[in-house]
Amino acid sequence: MNKKKFVIIDYDHGNLSSVRNALVREGCQVKITRDKSAIHSATHIILPGVGSFSSGMSVLKEHGLNEILSEEVLIKQKPILGICLGMQFLCEASEEADEAQIKGFGWINGWVKELNNTKDKVPHTGWNTITRVKDSLILKDDDSSIISNKEHFYFVHSYALEIDSSDTVFNCDYGGGFSAAVEKDNIFGVQFHPEKSQNPGCKIIKNFIDI
Amino acid sequence: MLKKRIIPVVLLKNGIIVRSKSFNRYQSTGNYLTQIQRYEDWGADEILYINISSDESHLLEDSPKTIGSTSSKSELGKGRKTFAECVNSVAEVCRIPLTVGGGIRSIEDVANYLKLGADKIMINTAAHYNLEFISQIAKQFGSQCIVCGVDVRKENDTWNVYYESGKVKSEISIEEWIKKVQDFGAGELLLHSIDRDGLSCGYDLELLKFIEPYCKVPVIALGGVGQFDDIYKLHASVDGFDYAAANIFHFTEQSLIKMKKHLYEKGMPLRMDKV
C-alpha cells in the first residue's frame, strides 16, 4: 500500500467514483472529501469536475474550498491534479462564466474558451491524440520518454484553455486547438480523463502518484 | 485527430447479459462483468450498459447453464445482484467511459448511477414526459454526461420516434425531436433504429443521412449491424457518426479486435493503441 494520502475534492460536480477507482487500482489510499482537516492531512490533491464553470466555482467557494486549496497548493506546495473542469478552475477565467466576477484560481496562465471551430462537433467527445509543447513530469512514459503523438486520450468537453498558454505542455488539435495539459511547479492539469484512458491514462496517474 | 468510436452495447435483463431481437426476444449470453472486461481488452472505445429489466427484481443468475440458451421471461431473474450492483462492480474495473441507461427517471437516479461509477447517463422515455429533465441534468452534472436515446421505427416511409421501450409512438417528428433535446442540453445522441434491432441488415443509411444535418452534438448510430462492413458502409456514406452495435459482438471470440482491424485497414480513423 502506498503511504501517500490522496484526496479527491468533493463539490458535487463530477464522476468522482471513476477517479477514485483509478487510484484504488494503483493501490492508493483515497478519500473523497471536502473536509478541511482531511485535505490538510493529504499529500496529493485531485480536483476533478464535470459540469459548468460558474456552478462548480460557486460550490467550491460556498464550501470555502478555494481558500483551503490556495493554502495547500501555493503555501504548502502540495501536488494538485486538475481533471477536465478541474483543470479549467486552475486557469485565470472562463468564457463560460455567467458573471464576470466568477474567476478561476489564476495559478495557470490563460483563459478558458469555447471550442468554436464550426466544422467540429461540440462537445469534443472521444479519443484524440495530443502534441507535445514541452517536457512534462506526468505526461511521460515509464522509461521517461515522452508520451507519443500516437497515444489516445478520452475527452468530453465544450470549453478548454486556449492553445499555447505559457504553462501548456501538450496541445490538442480540435475546435480550433486548445491546451490538453498544463504544468507549473506542483500544479498539473489535464483536459482529458486519464481515469478513462486505459494504459496511457494509467501512466499519467502513476506519474502523479510518484511526485 | 479525433477517432471514430466503436461502442459495444450491453443489455442487462435481470442481471444477465442478453441479446435482443426486435425488442422482444432475449437470449442470455454472458456474465455481467467478465464480458465488459473482455470488451475493454479487445479495444472497445466506450461501453453502453443498458438495463432492460421490466421490473425492479433485476437480479443476477450467472450460472453457465443459462449462457447461450434462449430463455423465457420467467426463467431469468432468480439470483443475487441488482443492476446498480452490476454497475458498481463494472465501474471498479472499467478503464474506458461507461454509459449507463434504462429506467432512469429522476435526478436522484442520475446522481446514484454517477456515484456508482457511471461516466454518462442515457435517458430516453423520461425526456418524452418532461424535456426539462434534460436541462436539470445538464445544469447539475453537465451536458457531457447526458446521452439522449432516440428510438426510431420506419413505418410507411416515415421515421417515427418511439419511447417506453418502443411501445409508445411520439407525435413529434424525428428532426423536431432531435433539435429539441439538443436545445435542452443533451450532449450526445444515441440513434437507435428499432425496426432493425437484431436483424443484421445494416444501419438505416437513409435515416442517418437525413438526420445528420440536424445534429450539432456527437451521434452514435445503433441498430442493424450484422457484418463488419455495415459500419464501413455508414462511414463511407455519411460522416459524423460513431458506431454502436450489440449482437455482432456476442458469440464470436475477439469479435471487436477483428472488427477494428478490418475497418482500420479499410482506412477508417480508429484508435488502435495496444490496450
Short mmCIF file of C-alpha atoms in Angstrom, two decimals:
data_model
loop_
_atom_site.label_atom_id
_atom_site.label_comp_id
_atom_site.label_asym_id
_atom_site.label_seq_id
_atom_site.Cartn_x
_atom_site.Cartn_y
_atom_site.Cartn_z
CA MET A 1 0.00 0.00 0.00
CA ASN A 2 1.24 3.41 -0.99
CA LYS A 3 1.92 5.64 2.08
CA LYS A 4 0.80 8.76 0.28
CA LYS A 5 -2.65 10.10 1.03
CA PHE A 6 -4.85 11.25 -1.80
CA VAL A 7 -7.93 13.41 -1.55
CA ILE A 8 -10.44 13.90 -4.31
CA ILE A 9 -12.18 17.21 -3.75
CA ASP A 10 -15.91 16.64 -3.43
CA TYR A 11 -18.05 19.55 -4.52
CA ASP A 12 -20.97 17.61 -6.03
CA HIS A 13 -19.69 18.07 -9.59
CA GLY A 14 -18.20 15.04 -11.10
CA ASN A 15 -17.72 11.40 -11.76
CA LEU A 16 -15.71 11.16 -8.56
CA SER A 17 -16.04 7.39 -8.37
CA SER A 18 -14.23 6.88 -11.66
CA VAL A 19 -11.27 8.88 -10.39
CA ARG A 20 -11.30 7.07 -7.06
CA ASN A 21 -11.47 3.66 -8.78
CA ALA A 22 -8.43 4.57 -10.90
CA LEU A 23 -6.37 5.47 -7.80
CA VAL A 24 -7.54 2.41 -5.88
CA ARG A 25 -6.41 0.21 -8.78
CA GLU A 26 -2.92 1.67 -8.25
CA GLY A 27 -3.05 0.75 -4.57
CA CYS A 28 -3.57 4.28 -3.21
CA GLN A 29 -5.35 5.44 -0.07
CA VAL A 30 -8.08 7.73 -1.33
CA LYS A 31 -10.72 9.88 0.29
CA ILE A 32 -13.48 11.73 -1.49
CA THR A 33 -13.99 14.74 0.74
CA ARG A 34 -14.49 18.44 1.25
CA ASP A 35 -13.42 18.25 4.88
CA LYS A 36 -10.69 20.75 5.73
CA SER A 37 -8.73 18.51 8.08
CA ALA A 38 -8.73 15.61 5.59
CA ILE A 39 -7.42 17.94 2.91
CA HIS A 40 -4.78 19.23 5.36
CA SER A 41 -3.51 15.74 6.07
CA ALA A 42 -3.38 14.68 2.39
CA THR A 43 -0.14 14.54 0.43
CA HIS A 44 -1.77 14.82 -3.02
CA ILE A 45 -4.89 16.62 -4.18
CA ILE A 46 -7.09 15.80 -7.14
CA LEU A 47 -9.63 18.30 -8.37
CA PRO A 48 -11.98 16.52 -10.77
CA GLY A 49 -15.01 18.07 -12.32
CA VAL A 50 -17.68 17.99 -14.92
CA GLY A 51 -20.47 20.48 -15.47
CA SER A 52 -20.40 24.23 -15.78
CA PHE A 53 -17.63 26.56 -14.67
CA SER A 54 -19.85 29.01 -12.81
CA SER A 55 -21.85 26.50 -10.85
CA GLY A 56 -18.74 24.45 -9.96
CA MET A 57 -16.80 27.50 -8.83
CA SER A 58 -19.74 28.77 -6.78
CA VAL A 59 -19.94 25.47 -4.93
CA LEU A 60 -16.17 25.46 -4.31
CA LYS A 61 -16.46 28.96 -2.81
CA GLU A 62 -19.55 28.12 -0.82
CA HIS A 63 -17.60 25.41 0.98
CA GLY A 64 -14.52 27.63 1.42
CA LEU A 65 -12.56 25.19 -0.73
CA ASN A 66 -10.89 27.91 -2.79
CA GLU A 67 -9.12 29.24 0.33
CA ILE A 68 -8.22 25.78 1.61
CA LEU A 69 -6.80 24.81 -1.78
CA SER A 70 -4.82 28.05 -2.10
CA GLU A 71 -3.12 27.35 1.19
CA GLU A 72 -2.36 23.71 0.41
CA VAL A 73 -1.19 24.33 -3.14
CA LEU A 74 0.52 27.73 -3.01
CA ILE A 75 1.94 27.77 0.52
CA LYS A 76 2.43 24.08 1.32
CA GLN A 77 3.22 23.29 -2.33
CA LYS A 78 1.25 20.04 -2.42
CA PRO A 79 0.90 18.47 -5.85
CA ILE A 80 -2.54 19.05 -7.35
CA LEU A 81 -4.01 17.47 -10.47
CA GLY A 82 -7.00 19.18 -12.08
CA ILE A 83 -9.00 16.97 -14.42
CA CYS A 84 -11.35 18.34 -17.11
CA LEU A 85 -13.35 21.17 -15.46
CA GLY A 86 -10.89 20.80 -12.56
CA MET A 87 -8.10 21.86 -14.90
CA GLN A 88 -10.16 24.83 -16.08
CA PHE A 89 -10.51 26.09 -12.48
CA LEU A 90 -6.71 26.36 -12.27
CA CYS A 91 -6.76 28.99 -15.05
CA GLU A 92 -7.43 32.72 -14.89
CA ALA A 93 -11.04 32.82 -16.03
CA SER A 94 -13.57 31.20 -18.35
CA GLU A 95 -15.80 32.46 -21.13
CA GLU A 96 -18.39 30.08 -19.74
CA ALA A 97 -18.82 32.12 -16.52
CA ASP A 98 -22.26 33.78 -16.42
CA GLU A 99 -20.89 36.63 -14.35
CA ALA A 100 -17.58 38.35 -14.90
CA GLN A 101 -16.66 38.23 -11.22
CA ILE A 102 -16.54 34.41 -11.25
CA LYS A 103 -12.87 33.84 -11.90
CA GLY A 104 -10.59 30.82 -11.84
CA PHE A 105 -7.77 30.33 -9.31
CA GLY A 106 -5.34 32.01 -11.70
CA TRP A 107 -2.47 29.62 -10.96
CA ILE A 108 -2.16 28.69 -14.64
CA ASN A 109 -1.86 31.40 -17.28
CA GLY A 110 -4.62 31.86 -19.79
CA TRP A 111 -8.36 31.89 -20.38
CA VAL A 112 -10.79 29.04 -20.86
CA LYS A 113 -12.62 29.49 -24.15
CA GLU A 114 -15.44 27.82 -26.03
CA LEU A 115 -14.46 25.31 -28.72
CA ASN A 116 -15.67 27.21 -31.72
CA ASN A 117 -14.49 25.67 -34.92
CA THR A 118 -17.81 25.07 -36.64
CA LYS A 119 -16.75 22.01 -38.61
CA ASP A 120 -16.19 20.05 -35.40
CA LYS A 121 -18.98 18.72 -33.22
CA VAL A 122 -19.24 20.02 -29.67
CA PRO A 123 -18.87 18.61 -27.02
CA HIS A 124 -15.50 17.25 -28.18
CA THR A 125 -16.26 13.64 -27.33
CA GLY A 126 -13.99 10.66 -27.81
CA TRP A 127 -10.39 9.56 -28.18
CA ASN A 128 -7.90 12.06 -29.51
CA THR A 129 -4.13 12.39 -29.77
CA ILE A 130 -2.11 15.24 -28.27
CA THR A 131 1.02 17.13 -29.33
CA ARG A 132 3.95 17.88 -27.05
CA VAL A 133 4.93 21.51 -26.49
CA LYS A 134 7.48 20.97 -23.74
CA ASP A 135 8.69 18.38 -21.23
CA SER A 136 6.23 17.25 -18.62
CA LEU A 137 6.67 15.45 -15.32
CA ILE A 138 3.46 13.47 -15.53
CA LEU A 139 2.91 13.04 -19.26
CA LYS A 140 5.81 10.75 -19.88
CA ASP A 141 6.39 7.06 -20.42
CA ASP A 142 7.81 4.62 -17.86
CA ASP A 143 11.24 4.91 -19.43
CA SER A 144 10.93 8.72 -19.21
CA SER A 145 10.45 9.06 -22.90
CA ILE A 146 7.65 11.45 -23.75
CA ILE A 147 4.12 10.34 -24.49
CA SER A 148 3.99 9.95 -28.23
CA ASN A 149 1.52 11.59 -30.53
CA LYS A 150 0.15 8.12 -31.33
CA GLU A 151 -1.42 7.50 -27.95
CA HIS A 152 -5.05 8.40 -27.40
CA PHE A 153 -6.81 10.08 -24.50
CA TYR A 154 -10.52 10.34 -23.78
CA PHE A 155 -12.00 13.84 -23.97
CA VAL A 156 -15.50 15.11 -23.32
CA HIS A 157 -15.86 18.90 -23.02
CA SER A 158 -17.15 22.05 -24.74
CA TYR A 159 -14.68 24.58 -23.27
CA ALA A 160 -10.91 24.44 -22.85
CA LEU A 161 -7.86 26.51 -22.03
CA GLU A 162 -6.64 28.44 -25.07
CA ILE A 163 -3.89 26.87 -27.14
CA ASP A 164 -0.23 27.59 -26.24
CA SER A 165 -0.63 29.19 -22.84
CA SER A 166 2.79 29.77 -21.25
CA ASP A 167 2.11 26.77 -18.95
CA THR A 168 0.93 24.40 -21.70
CA VAL A 169 2.83 21.13 -22.02
CA PHE A 170 0.56 19.43 -24.58
CA ASN A 171 -1.90 20.86 -27.12
CA CYS A 172 -4.78 19.15 -28.88
CA ASP A 173 -5.94 19.89 -32.40
CA TYR A 174 -9.72 20.17 -32.20
CA GLY A 175 -12.23 23.00 -32.31
CA GLY A 176 -9.53 25.43 -33.36
CA GLY A 177 -6.92 23.96 -30.98
CA PHE A 178 -6.60 24.07 -27.18
CA SER A 179 -4.29 23.18 -24.30
CA ALA A 180 -4.64 19.48 -23.43
CA ALA A 181 -2.28 19.55 -20.44
CA VAL A 182 -0.61 22.20 -18.29
CA GLU A 183 2.11 22.14 -15.69
CA LYS A 184 3.64 24.72 -13.39
CA ASP A 185 5.74 23.64 -10.40
CA ASN A 186 3.43 21.48 -8.25
CA ILE A 187 0.33 22.31 -10.31
CA PHE A 188 -0.85 19.90 -13.02
CA GLY A 189 -3.92 19.90 -15.20
CA VAL A 190 -5.30 17.67 -17.95
CA GLN A 191 -8.36 18.42 -20.07
CA PHE A 192 -8.86 14.73 -20.90
CA HIS A 193 -9.86 11.97 -18.47
CA PRO A 194 -6.78 9.91 -17.52
CA GLU A 195 -9.03 7.69 -15.37
CA LYS A 196 -10.91 6.70 -18.55
CA SER A 197 -7.97 6.50 -20.96
CA GLN A 198 -6.78 2.93 -20.39
CA ASN A 199 -2.99 2.44 -20.36
CA PRO A 200 -1.85 5.91 -21.42
CA GLY A 201 -4.14 7.38 -18.75
CA CYS A 202 -2.86 4.97 -16.08
CA LYS A 203 0.71 6.06 -16.83
CA ILE A 204 -0.21 9.67 -16.11
CA ILE A 205 -1.94 8.73 -12.87
CA LYS A 206 1.10 6.65 -11.81
CA ASN A 207 3.43 9.54 -12.61
CA PHE A 208 1.30 11.88 -10.50
CA ILE A 209 1.31 9.35 -7.64
CA ASP A 210 5.13 9.24 -7.82
CA ILE A 211 5.52 13.00 -7.36
CA MET B 1 -7.08 13.54 -34.75
CA LEU B 2 -10.36 12.57 -33.12
CA LYS B 3 -11.07 8.91 -33.82
CA LYS B 4 -14.35 7.19 -34.60
CA ARG B 5 -15.65 5.26 -31.62
CA ILE B 6 -16.74 1.62 -31.75
CA ILE B 7 -19.13 1.06 -28.87
CA PRO B 8 -20.48 -2.31 -27.74
CA VAL B 9 -23.95 -2.14 -26.25
CA VAL B 10 -24.52 -4.49 -23.36
CA LEU B 11 -28.14 -5.25 -22.49
CA LEU B 12 -28.77 -6.46 -18.99
CA LYS B 13 -32.03 -8.21 -18.27
CA ASN B 14 -32.47 -9.10 -14.66
CA GLY B 15 -28.72 -9.01 -14.16
CA ILE B 16 -27.84 -11.22 -17.13
CA ILE B 17 -26.42 -10.02 -20.43
CA VAL B 18 -28.82 -10.82 -23.22
CA ARG B 19 -29.06 -10.37 -26.94
CA SER B 20 -32.19 -8.84 -28.24
CA LYS B 21 -34.22 -9.30 -31.39
CA SER B 22 -36.88 -6.80 -32.42
CA PHE B 23 -37.16 -5.62 -28.82
CA ASN B 24 -39.00 -8.73 -27.67
CA ARG B 25 -36.91 -11.90 -27.85
CA TYR B 26 -33.98 -12.24 -25.49
CA GLN B 27 -31.20 -14.78 -25.24
CA SER B 28 -28.68 -14.77 -22.42
CA THR B 29 -25.07 -14.56 -23.47
CA GLY B 30 -22.75 -13.90 -20.61
CA ASN B 31 -21.62 -12.66 -17.28
CA TYR B 32 -22.32 -9.01 -16.43
CA LEU B 33 -18.69 -8.34 -15.52
CA THR B 34 -16.34 -10.61 -17.49
CA GLN B 35 -17.94 -9.59 -20.78
CA ILE B 36 -17.13 -5.93 -20.07
CA GLN B 37 -13.52 -6.75 -19.22
CA ARG B 38 -13.24 -8.70 -22.45
CA TYR B 39 -14.65 -5.79 -24.50
CA GLU B 40 -12.21 -3.42 -22.84
CA ASP B 41 -9.26 -5.72 -23.54
CA TRP B 42 -10.38 -6.02 -27.15
CA GLY B 43 -10.24 -2.25 -27.68
CA ALA B 44 -13.81 -1.06 -27.14
CA ASP B 45 -13.79 2.74 -27.08
CA GLU B 46 -16.67 3.02 -24.68
CA ILE B 47 -19.37 0.79 -23.18
CA LEU B 48 -23.12 1.33 -23.22
CA TYR B 49 -24.57 -0.61 -20.31
CA ILE B 50 -28.35 -0.75 -20.55
CA ASN B 51 -30.82 -2.18 -18.08
CA ILE B 52 -33.83 -3.64 -19.89
CA SER B 53 -35.38 -5.38 -16.91
CA SER B 54 -39.04 -4.56 -16.89
CA ASP B 55 -39.42 -4.87 -13.14
CA GLU B 56 -37.37 -3.96 -10.10
CA SER B 57 -36.29 -7.52 -9.32
CA HIS B 58 -33.36 -7.35 -11.76
CA LEU B 59 -31.31 -9.94 -10.03
CA LEU B 60 -28.34 -11.94 -11.13
CA GLU B 61 -28.14 -15.54 -12.08
CA ASP B 62 -24.79 -16.21 -13.68
CA SER B 63 -24.76 -19.96 -13.80
CA PRO B 64 -23.15 -21.26 -17.00
CA LYS B 65 -26.13 -23.36 -17.97
CA THR B 66 -28.12 -20.26 -18.91
CA ILE B 67 -25.48 -18.96 -21.28
CA GLY B 68 -26.37 -19.48 -24.90
CA SER B 69 -29.80 -20.75 -24.10
CA THR B 70 -32.96 -18.94 -25.09
CA SER B 71 -34.96 -18.16 -22.03
CA SER B 72 -38.45 -17.03 -21.44
CA LYS B 73 -39.00 -14.07 -19.16
CA SER B 74 -39.80 -16.14 -16.13
CA GLU B 75 -36.59 -18.14 -16.17
CA LEU B 76 -34.45 -15.04 -15.85
CA GLY B 77 -34.40 -13.18 -12.64
CA LYS B 78 -33.52 -15.54 -9.86
CA GLY B 79 -30.32 -14.64 -8.08
CA ARG B 80 -28.41 -12.04 -6.19
CA LYS B 81 -27.31 -8.83 -7.87
CA THR B 82 -29.27 -5.70 -8.69
CA PHE B 83 -28.47 -3.63 -11.78
CA ALA B 84 -26.94 -0.97 -9.51
CA GLU B 85 -24.61 -3.56 -8.02
CA CYS B 86 -23.62 -4.70 -11.50
CA VAL B 87 -22.83 -1.10 -12.47
CA ASN B 88 -20.75 -0.67 -9.34
CA SER B 89 -18.71 -3.83 -9.99
CA VAL B 90 -18.19 -2.94 -13.64
CA ALA B 91 -17.12 0.63 -12.80
CA GLU B 92 -14.44 -0.66 -10.45
CA VAL B 93 -12.58 -2.34 -13.30
CA CYS B 94 -13.67 -0.32 -16.33
CA ARG B 95 -10.91 1.99 -17.65
CA ILE B 96 -12.94 3.35 -20.55
CA PRO B 97 -16.07 5.52 -20.43
CA LEU B 98 -19.14 3.77 -19.14
CA THR B 99 -22.61 4.99 -20.09
CA VAL B 100 -25.50 3.62 -18.08
CA GLY B 101 -29.13 3.68 -19.14
CA GLY B 102 -32.51 2.08 -18.74
CA GLY B 103 -35.31 3.20 -16.46
CA ILE B 104 -33.64 6.45 -15.38
CA ARG B 105 -36.44 8.81 -14.38
CA SER B 106 -35.19 11.20 -11.71
CA ILE B 107 -32.24 13.39 -10.76
CA GLU B 108 -31.69 11.00 -7.84
CA ASP B 109 -31.33 8.08 -10.30
CA VAL B 110 -28.75 10.09 -12.23
CA ALA B 111 -26.80 11.08 -9.12
CA ASN B 112 -26.93 7.49 -7.88
CA TYR B 113 -25.50 5.95 -11.08
CA LEU B 114 -22.80 8.60 -11.32
CA LYS B 115 -21.88 7.85 -7.73
CA LEU B 116 -21.71 4.15 -8.54
CA GLY B 117 -19.13 4.98 -11.21
CA ALA B 118 -21.03 5.67 -14.44
CA ASP B 119 -19.46 8.42 -16.55
CA LYS B 120 -22.53 9.22 -18.60
CA ILE B 121 -26.23 8.61 -18.34
CA MET B 122 -28.51 7.58 -21.19
CA ILE B 123 -32.10 8.70 -20.93
CA ASN B 124 -34.98 8.28 -23.33
CA THR B 125 -38.53 7.82 -22.04
CA ALA B 126 -38.13 10.35 -19.21
CA ALA B 127 -37.33 13.09 -21.75
CA HIS B 128 -40.65 12.44 -23.51
CA TYR B 129 -42.59 13.08 -20.32
CA ASN B 130 -40.51 16.08 -19.29
CA LEU B 131 -37.99 17.72 -21.59
CA GLU B 132 -36.76 19.83 -18.72
CA PHE B 133 -35.37 16.69 -17.13
CA ILE B 134 -32.54 17.04 -19.67
CA SER B 135 -31.81 20.63 -18.69
CA GLN B 136 -31.94 19.73 -15.00
CA ILE B 137 -29.29 17.04 -15.51
CA ALA B 138 -27.24 19.42 -17.68
CA LYS B 139 -27.35 22.11 -15.03
CA GLN B 140 -26.26 19.85 -12.20
CA PHE B 141 -23.92 17.40 -13.92
CA GLY B 142 -23.13 18.99 -17.29
CA SER B 143 -24.34 18.31 -20.83
CA GLN B 144 -21.42 15.98 -21.43
CA CYS B 145 -22.93 13.38 -19.13
CA ILE B 146 -26.31 13.14 -20.92
CA VAL B 147 -26.75 10.80 -23.83
CA CYS B 148 -30.26 11.10 -25.18
CA GLY B 149 -31.51 7.85 -26.63
CA VAL B 150 -33.80 8.26 -29.65
CA ASP B 151 -35.66 5.13 -30.73
CA VAL B 152 -36.85 5.28 -34.32
CA ARG B 153 -39.07 2.91 -36.27
CA LYS B 154 -39.60 3.23 -40.01
CA GLU B 155 -43.26 2.94 -40.92
CA ASN B 156 -44.77 3.74 -44.34
CA ASP B 157 -41.69 5.68 -45.41
CA THR B 158 -41.78 7.83 -42.29
CA TRP B 159 -39.43 7.64 -39.35
CA ASN B 160 -41.43 7.72 -36.14
CA VAL B 161 -39.97 8.37 -32.72
CA TYR B 162 -40.89 5.85 -30.02
CA TYR B 163 -40.47 5.66 -26.26
CA GLU B 164 -41.41 3.31 -23.39
CA SER B 165 -39.16 0.61 -24.90
CA GLY B 166 -40.67 1.01 -28.36
CA LYS B 167 -44.26 0.71 -27.17
CA VAL B 168 -45.47 4.32 -27.44
CA LYS B 169 -45.28 6.44 -30.57
CA SER B 170 -44.47 10.13 -30.20
CA GLU B 171 -46.37 12.70 -32.25
CA ILE B 172 -43.28 14.79 -32.80
CA SER B 173 -41.19 14.41 -35.96
CA ILE B 174 -37.71 12.95 -35.71
CA GLU B 175 -35.98 16.17 -36.78
CA GLU B 176 -38.02 18.30 -34.35
CA TRP B 177 -37.27 15.93 -31.51
CA ILE B 178 -33.55 15.89 -32.24
CA LYS B 179 -33.47 19.70 -32.31
CA LYS B 180 -35.39 19.90 -29.04
CA VAL B 181 -33.28 17.51 -27.00
CA GLN B 182 -30.12 19.30 -28.13
CA ASP B 183 -31.62 22.69 -27.24
CA PHE B 184 -32.43 21.38 -23.77
CA GLY B 185 -28.85 20.27 -23.25
CA ALA B 186 -28.25 16.69 -24.44
CA GLY B 187 -24.52 16.32 -25.02
CA GLU B 188 -24.79 13.28 -27.22
CA LEU B 189 -27.44 11.26 -29.09
CA LEU B 190 -27.89 7.52 -29.46
CA LEU B 191 -29.98 6.97 -32.56
CA HIS B 192 -31.47 3.51 -32.50
CA SER B 193 -33.34 2.04 -35.47
CA ILE B 194 -35.55 -0.30 -33.53
CA ASP B 195 -37.07 -1.89 -36.63
CA ARG B 196 -33.56 -3.20 -37.37
CA ASP B 197 -32.85 -4.39 -33.83
CA GLY B 198 -31.21 -7.81 -34.06
CA LEU B 199 -31.91 -8.26 -37.78
CA SER B 200 -28.33 -7.82 -39.08
CA CYS B 201 -29.44 -5.88 -42.14
CA GLY B 202 -27.10 -2.89 -41.73
CA TYR B 203 -27.66 0.62 -40.38
CA ASP B 204 -30.55 2.65 -41.78
CA LEU B 205 -28.38 4.80 -44.04
CA GLU B 206 -31.32 6.84 -45.33
CA LEU B 207 -32.35 7.82 -41.83
CA LEU B 208 -28.83 8.71 -40.76
CA LYS B 209 -28.21 10.79 -43.89
CA PHE B 210 -31.49 12.57 -43.27
CA ILE B 211 -30.86 13.50 -39.64
CA GLU B 212 -27.13 14.29 -39.80
CA PRO B 213 -27.63 17.99 -40.68
CA TYR B 214 -29.76 18.44 -37.54
CA CYS B 215 -27.07 17.10 -35.20
CA LYS B 216 -24.66 19.54 -33.61
CA VAL B 217 -23.59 17.12 -30.89
CA PRO B 218 -21.94 13.71 -31.41
CA VAL B 219 -24.32 10.97 -32.54
CA ILE B 220 -23.94 7.25 -32.00
CA ALA B 221 -25.71 5.06 -34.56
CA LEU B 222 -27.26 1.78 -33.37
CA GLY B 223 -29.38 -0.95 -34.89
CA GLY B 224 -28.76 -3.41 -37.68
CA VAL B 225 -25.01 -4.15 -37.70
CA GLY B 226 -24.61 -7.77 -38.82
CA GLN B 227 -21.24 -7.57 -40.56
CA PHE B 228 -18.10 -5.51 -40.03
CA ASP B 229 -18.70 -3.76 -43.34
CA ASP B 230 -22.06 -2.40 -42.20
CA ILE B 231 -20.02 0.08 -40.18
CA TYR B 232 -17.81 0.87 -43.13
CA LYS B 233 -20.86 1.44 -45.33
CA LEU B 234 -22.16 4.12 -42.98
CA HIS B 235 -18.72 5.71 -42.67
CA ALA B 236 -18.34 5.83 -46.45
CA SER B 237 -21.85 7.15 -47.00
CA VAL B 238 -22.09 9.94 -44.39
CA ASP B 239 -19.57 11.29 -41.90
CA GLY B 240 -20.37 12.48 -38.41
CA PHE B 241 -21.28 9.30 -36.55
CA ASP B 242 -19.84 6.95 -34.00
CA TYR B 243 -20.81 3.32 -34.18
CA ALA B 244 -22.61 1.11 -31.70
CA ALA B 245 -23.67 -2.50 -32.06
CA ALA B 246 -24.67 -5.30 -29.77
CA ASN B 247 -25.38 -8.74 -31.16
CA ILE B 248 -22.40 -8.90 -33.54
CA PHE B 249 -20.06 -8.91 -30.54
CA HIS B 250 -21.74 -11.89 -28.90
CA PHE B 251 -20.66 -15.46 -29.52
CA THR B 252 -17.60 -14.51 -31.59
CA GLU B 253 -14.23 -14.74 -29.92
CA GLN B 254 -12.26 -11.49 -30.27
CA SER B 255 -15.00 -10.03 -32.47
CA LEU B 256 -14.08 -6.46 -31.60
CA ILE B 257 -10.36 -6.88 -32.34
CA LYS B 258 -11.18 -8.39 -35.72
CA MET B 259 -13.73 -5.71 -36.49
CA LYS B 260 -11.44 -2.79 -35.63
CA LYS B 261 -8.54 -4.29 -37.59
CA HIS B 262 -10.76 -4.83 -40.63
CA LEU B 263 -12.16 -1.29 -40.54
CA TYR B 264 -8.76 0.29 -39.85
CA GLU B 265 -7.27 -1.48 -42.84
CA LYS B 266 -10.08 -0.08 -44.97
CA GLY B 267 -8.98 3.39 -43.90
CA MET B 268 -11.30 4.31 -41.04
CA PRO B 269 -9.73 6.55 -38.36
CA LEU B 270 -9.79 4.31 -35.28
CA ARG B 271 -7.90 4.07 -32.02
CA MET B 272 -5.61 1.07 -32.44
CA ASP B 273 -3.39 1.51 -29.31
CA LYS B 274 -2.27 -1.59 -27.54
CA VAL B 275 -4.51 -1.69 -24.51
#
